[in-house]
Structure formats: structure tokens, C-alpha cells
Coordinates of C-alpha atoms in Angstrom, one line a residue:
M1 CA 182.1 -73.8 265.3
A2 CA 184.3 -77.1 265.7
I3 CA 187.2 -76.4 266.6
R4 CA 189.5 -79.4 266.0
E5 CA 191.6 -80.5 268.6
N6 CA 196.1 -79.5 268.4
R7 CA 195.0 -75.9 266.4
E8 CA 195.2 -72.6 267.5
Y9 CA 192.9 -69.1 266.4
R10 CA 193.7 -65.7 266.0
N11 CA 192.0 -62.5 264.7
F12 CA 193.7 -59.9 262.5
P13 CA 192.7 -57.1 260.5
M14 CA 192.2 -57.6 257.0
V15 CA 191.9 -54.5 254.6
E16 CA 189.6 -54.4 251.3
T17 CA 191.0 -53.1 248.5
R18 CA 188.7 -51.2 246.3
K19 CA 188.2 -47.1 245.5
E20 CA 185.4 -45.9 246.2
G21 CA 182.8 -45.3 242.8
E22 CA 184.4 -49.1 241.2
E23 CA 182.7 -51.6 240.8
P24 CA 183.7 -54.7 242.9
S25 CA 187.4 -56.6 242.4
Y26 CA 186.4 -59.1 245.3
K27 CA 190.2 -58.6 247.0
V28 CA 190.6 -58.0 250.5
E29 CA 193.4 -57.9 251.7
G30 CA 194.9 -57.0 255.2
Y31 CA 197.1 -58.8 258.0
A32 CA 196.6 -62.2 259.9
S33 CA 198.6 -61.6 262.3
T34 CA 201.2 -59.6 263.2
F35 CA 204.0 -58.8 265.5
D36 CA 202.3 -56.7 268.9
E37 CA 201.9 -58.3 271.6
Y38 CA 198.6 -59.1 273.0
V39 CA 195.9 -59.6 276.1
L40 CA 194.8 -62.9 275.2
F41 CA 192.1 -63.1 278.0
E42 CA 192.8 -61.1 281.6
S43 CA 191.6 -63.4 285.2
D44 CA 191.2 -62.4 288.3
G45 CA 192.6 -58.8 287.1
V46 CA 195.9 -60.7 285.6
E47 CA 196.2 -60.3 281.6
Y48 CA 197.8 -62.6 279.4
K49 CA 199.5 -61.8 276.0
E50 CA 200.8 -63.7 273.0
R51 CA 203.8 -62.4 271.3
I52 CA 205.0 -63.8 267.5
V53 CA 208.4 -63.7 267.0
P54 CA 209.1 -62.0 262.7
E55 CA 210.9 -65.9 262.6
A56 CA 207.6 -67.3 264.2
F57 CA 206.5 -67.9 259.7
E58 CA 210.4 -69.5 258.9
D59 CA 209.9 -72.4 256.9
C60 CA 206.4 -72.6 258.6
D61 CA 204.2 -75.0 256.0
M62 CA 201.7 -72.3 254.0
T63 CA 201.7 -75.0 250.9
D64 CA 198.1 -75.6 251.4
V65 CA 195.8 -72.3 253.2
I66 CA 192.0 -72.4 252.7
F67 CA 189.8 -69.2 253.3
L68 CA 187.0 -69.5 255.6
K69 CA 184.6 -68.3 257.2
D70 CA 184.3 -68.8 261.1
H71 CA 187.2 -71.8 260.5
E72 CA 185.2 -73.7 259.5
G73 CA 182.3 -74.4 256.2
T74 CA 182.7 -73.4 252.3
V75 CA 186.1 -73.0 251.2
F76 CA 186.7 -69.0 249.5
A77 CA 189.8 -69.1 248.2
R78 CA 193.3 -70.9 248.7
T79 CA 197.1 -71.0 248.1
K80 CA 197.1 -73.8 245.8
N81 CA 194.4 -72.0 243.7
K82 CA 196.2 -69.0 243.4
T83 CA 193.6 -66.8 245.0
L84 CA 194.6 -67.2 248.1
E85 CA 198.5 -65.1 248.4
L86 CA 200.7 -65.4 252.0
S87 CA 203.7 -63.1 252.5
V88 CA 205.3 -62.3 255.4
D89 CA 206.9 -59.0 256.5
D90 CA 207.1 -56.3 258.5
K91 CA 203.8 -56.4 260.8
G92 CA 203.2 -59.4 260.1
L93 CA 201.4 -62.2 258.4
Y94 CA 200.0 -60.8 254.5
T95 CA 196.9 -61.8 252.9
R96 CA 195.7 -60.5 249.9
T97 CA 192.6 -62.8 248.6
D98 CA 190.4 -62.7 245.5
L99 CA 187.2 -63.3 246.6
S100 CA 185.5 -63.3 242.5
K101 CA 185.6 -67.0 241.7
T102 CA 182.5 -68.4 243.6
A103 CA 178.7 -66.7 243.9
A104 CA 179.9 -68.1 247.5
A105 CA 183.0 -65.8 248.0
R106 CA 181.6 -63.4 246.7
Q107 CA 178.4 -63.1 248.3
M108 CA 181.3 -63.7 251.5
F109 CA 183.1 -60.4 250.3
E110 CA 180.0 -58.5 250.3
E111 CA 179.4 -59.5 254.3
I112 CA 183.1 -58.1 254.6
E113 CA 182.0 -55.6 252.8
T114 CA 179.2 -54.8 254.7
G115 CA 180.9 -55.1 258.1
M116 CA 179.3 -58.4 259.0
Y117 CA 182.4 -60.1 259.7
S118 CA 185.3 -56.9 260.5
Q119 CA 187.4 -59.2 262.1
M120 CA 190.5 -61.8 261.2
S121 CA 191.9 -65.4 262.7
F122 CA 194.3 -67.8 262.6
A123 CA 194.7 -71.7 262.5
F124 CA 198.3 -73.0 263.1
T125 CA 200.3 -75.2 265.3
V126 CA 203.1 -74.9 266.7
D127 CA 206.4 -75.9 267.5
D128 CA 208.6 -73.6 269.0
E129 CA 207.6 -71.7 271.8
E130 CA 208.1 -70.2 275.8
Y131 CA 206.4 -68.8 278.6
D132 CA 206.6 -65.6 280.4
E133 CA 205.9 -66.1 283.4
R134 CA 206.4 -62.7 285.1
S135 CA 204.7 -60.7 282.0
H136 CA 202.8 -63.3 281.7
T137 CA 202.8 -63.7 278.2
R138 CA 202.8 -66.5 276.0
I139 CA 205.8 -66.2 273.1
I140 CA 205.5 -68.3 270.0
R141 CA 208.8 -68.8 268.3
H142 CA 208.5 -71.3 265.6
I143 CA 204.7 -71.2 263.7
K144 CA 204.6 -75.3 262.2
K145 CA 201.1 -75.4 259.5
L146 CA 199.2 -72.2 258.7
Y147 CA 196.0 -74.7 257.6
D148 CA 193.4 -71.1 257.5
V149 CA 192.8 -67.8 257.4
S150 CA 189.6 -66.4 258.8
A151 CA 186.8 -64.3 258.4
L152 CA 185.5 -63.9 262.4
S153 CA 182.7 -62.8 264.0
F154 CA 183.6 -63.1 268.1
P155 CA 187.6 -62.1 267.4
A156 CA 189.6 -63.1 270.9
N157 CA 191.3 -60.1 270.1
P158 CA 189.2 -56.8 270.7
N159 CA 190.3 -54.1 268.7
T160 CA 191.5 -56.1 265.6
D161 CA 189.0 -54.2 262.5
I162 CA 188.1 -54.4 258.7
D163 CA 188.4 -51.8 256.5
A164 CA 186.4 -52.1 253.2

């Protein structure tokens, strides 16, 4: 994966909304971010955590966000053409994605549906944050720009998943 400097990547669950026995709608939905605290990594027995506050997405630039696989390659959906919808609710950053428009996007839907990609991540820049040394927790207070939401192979947060 080509990680870009000055961007951060996170992983959270998505949910496919098709009922059993129905033809695929090629839509996936879920959360690219939640407001729950989570462990980023552990080092020498110390857990380093992160939490995004609910206000972090206020005034966040989400004008052209894309849906990718592993933060690179083919664009499967985007906010500009309304195949990707983003909103913030009490739980976090909610995504609804239409993967019906291209053969590559439909293939991505199948990979999500079969569990090949079972988690999600997002890329962003931070505008305001603090670090609590006592609890080893980074608190993100404002996200300046959201670049992508991605289906991911190996997430930083192993507790996320996708239901299809």
C-alpha cells in the first residue's frame, strides 16, 4: 500500500444491506469511523489508544471523497457522482456506497459479500488534536479533510468487521 505522507488511515465496519434470496443491490453501508475509543497498538505492555470526538467532523471537507480498496487503485464510488454518501450520526461517520456502476465496482461488492474484505479504513488529515499522557490516548478534535473510505485487507483495528 502506498501510504501518503500527512494522511492517516483508519478501519471500521461496513454492512451490506441485501436480504437473503434477493438479487444483489450492490450497496454496502456502515461506519468508516466511530466515536468509541480503540487501541491503535501495544508496545512493551502499554496500550496506545485513539478516540475521535463527535464534533471532529464538523466543517470537515468531504466534498470529493472516494471509495477504494486498500487506499489505492481503482475508484469504485465517489461523493461527487453520488455513488458514495457520507453522514455523521451518534455512532460515527456513516457510509452508504453503491457499487453497481462498473464491472470493477460489482467485483468489489462480491469481494466484500464473500468476506474477502471484511473491514474498512479511512484516510484523513487532522486539524486539532491532543494527547493524554496518563491514558496514552490521542484525542482527535477536528478532521480537516476526508480523502477516502476503503475496504481493507489488514486493519489497524482487528475488532472491526463487515456483515454481508
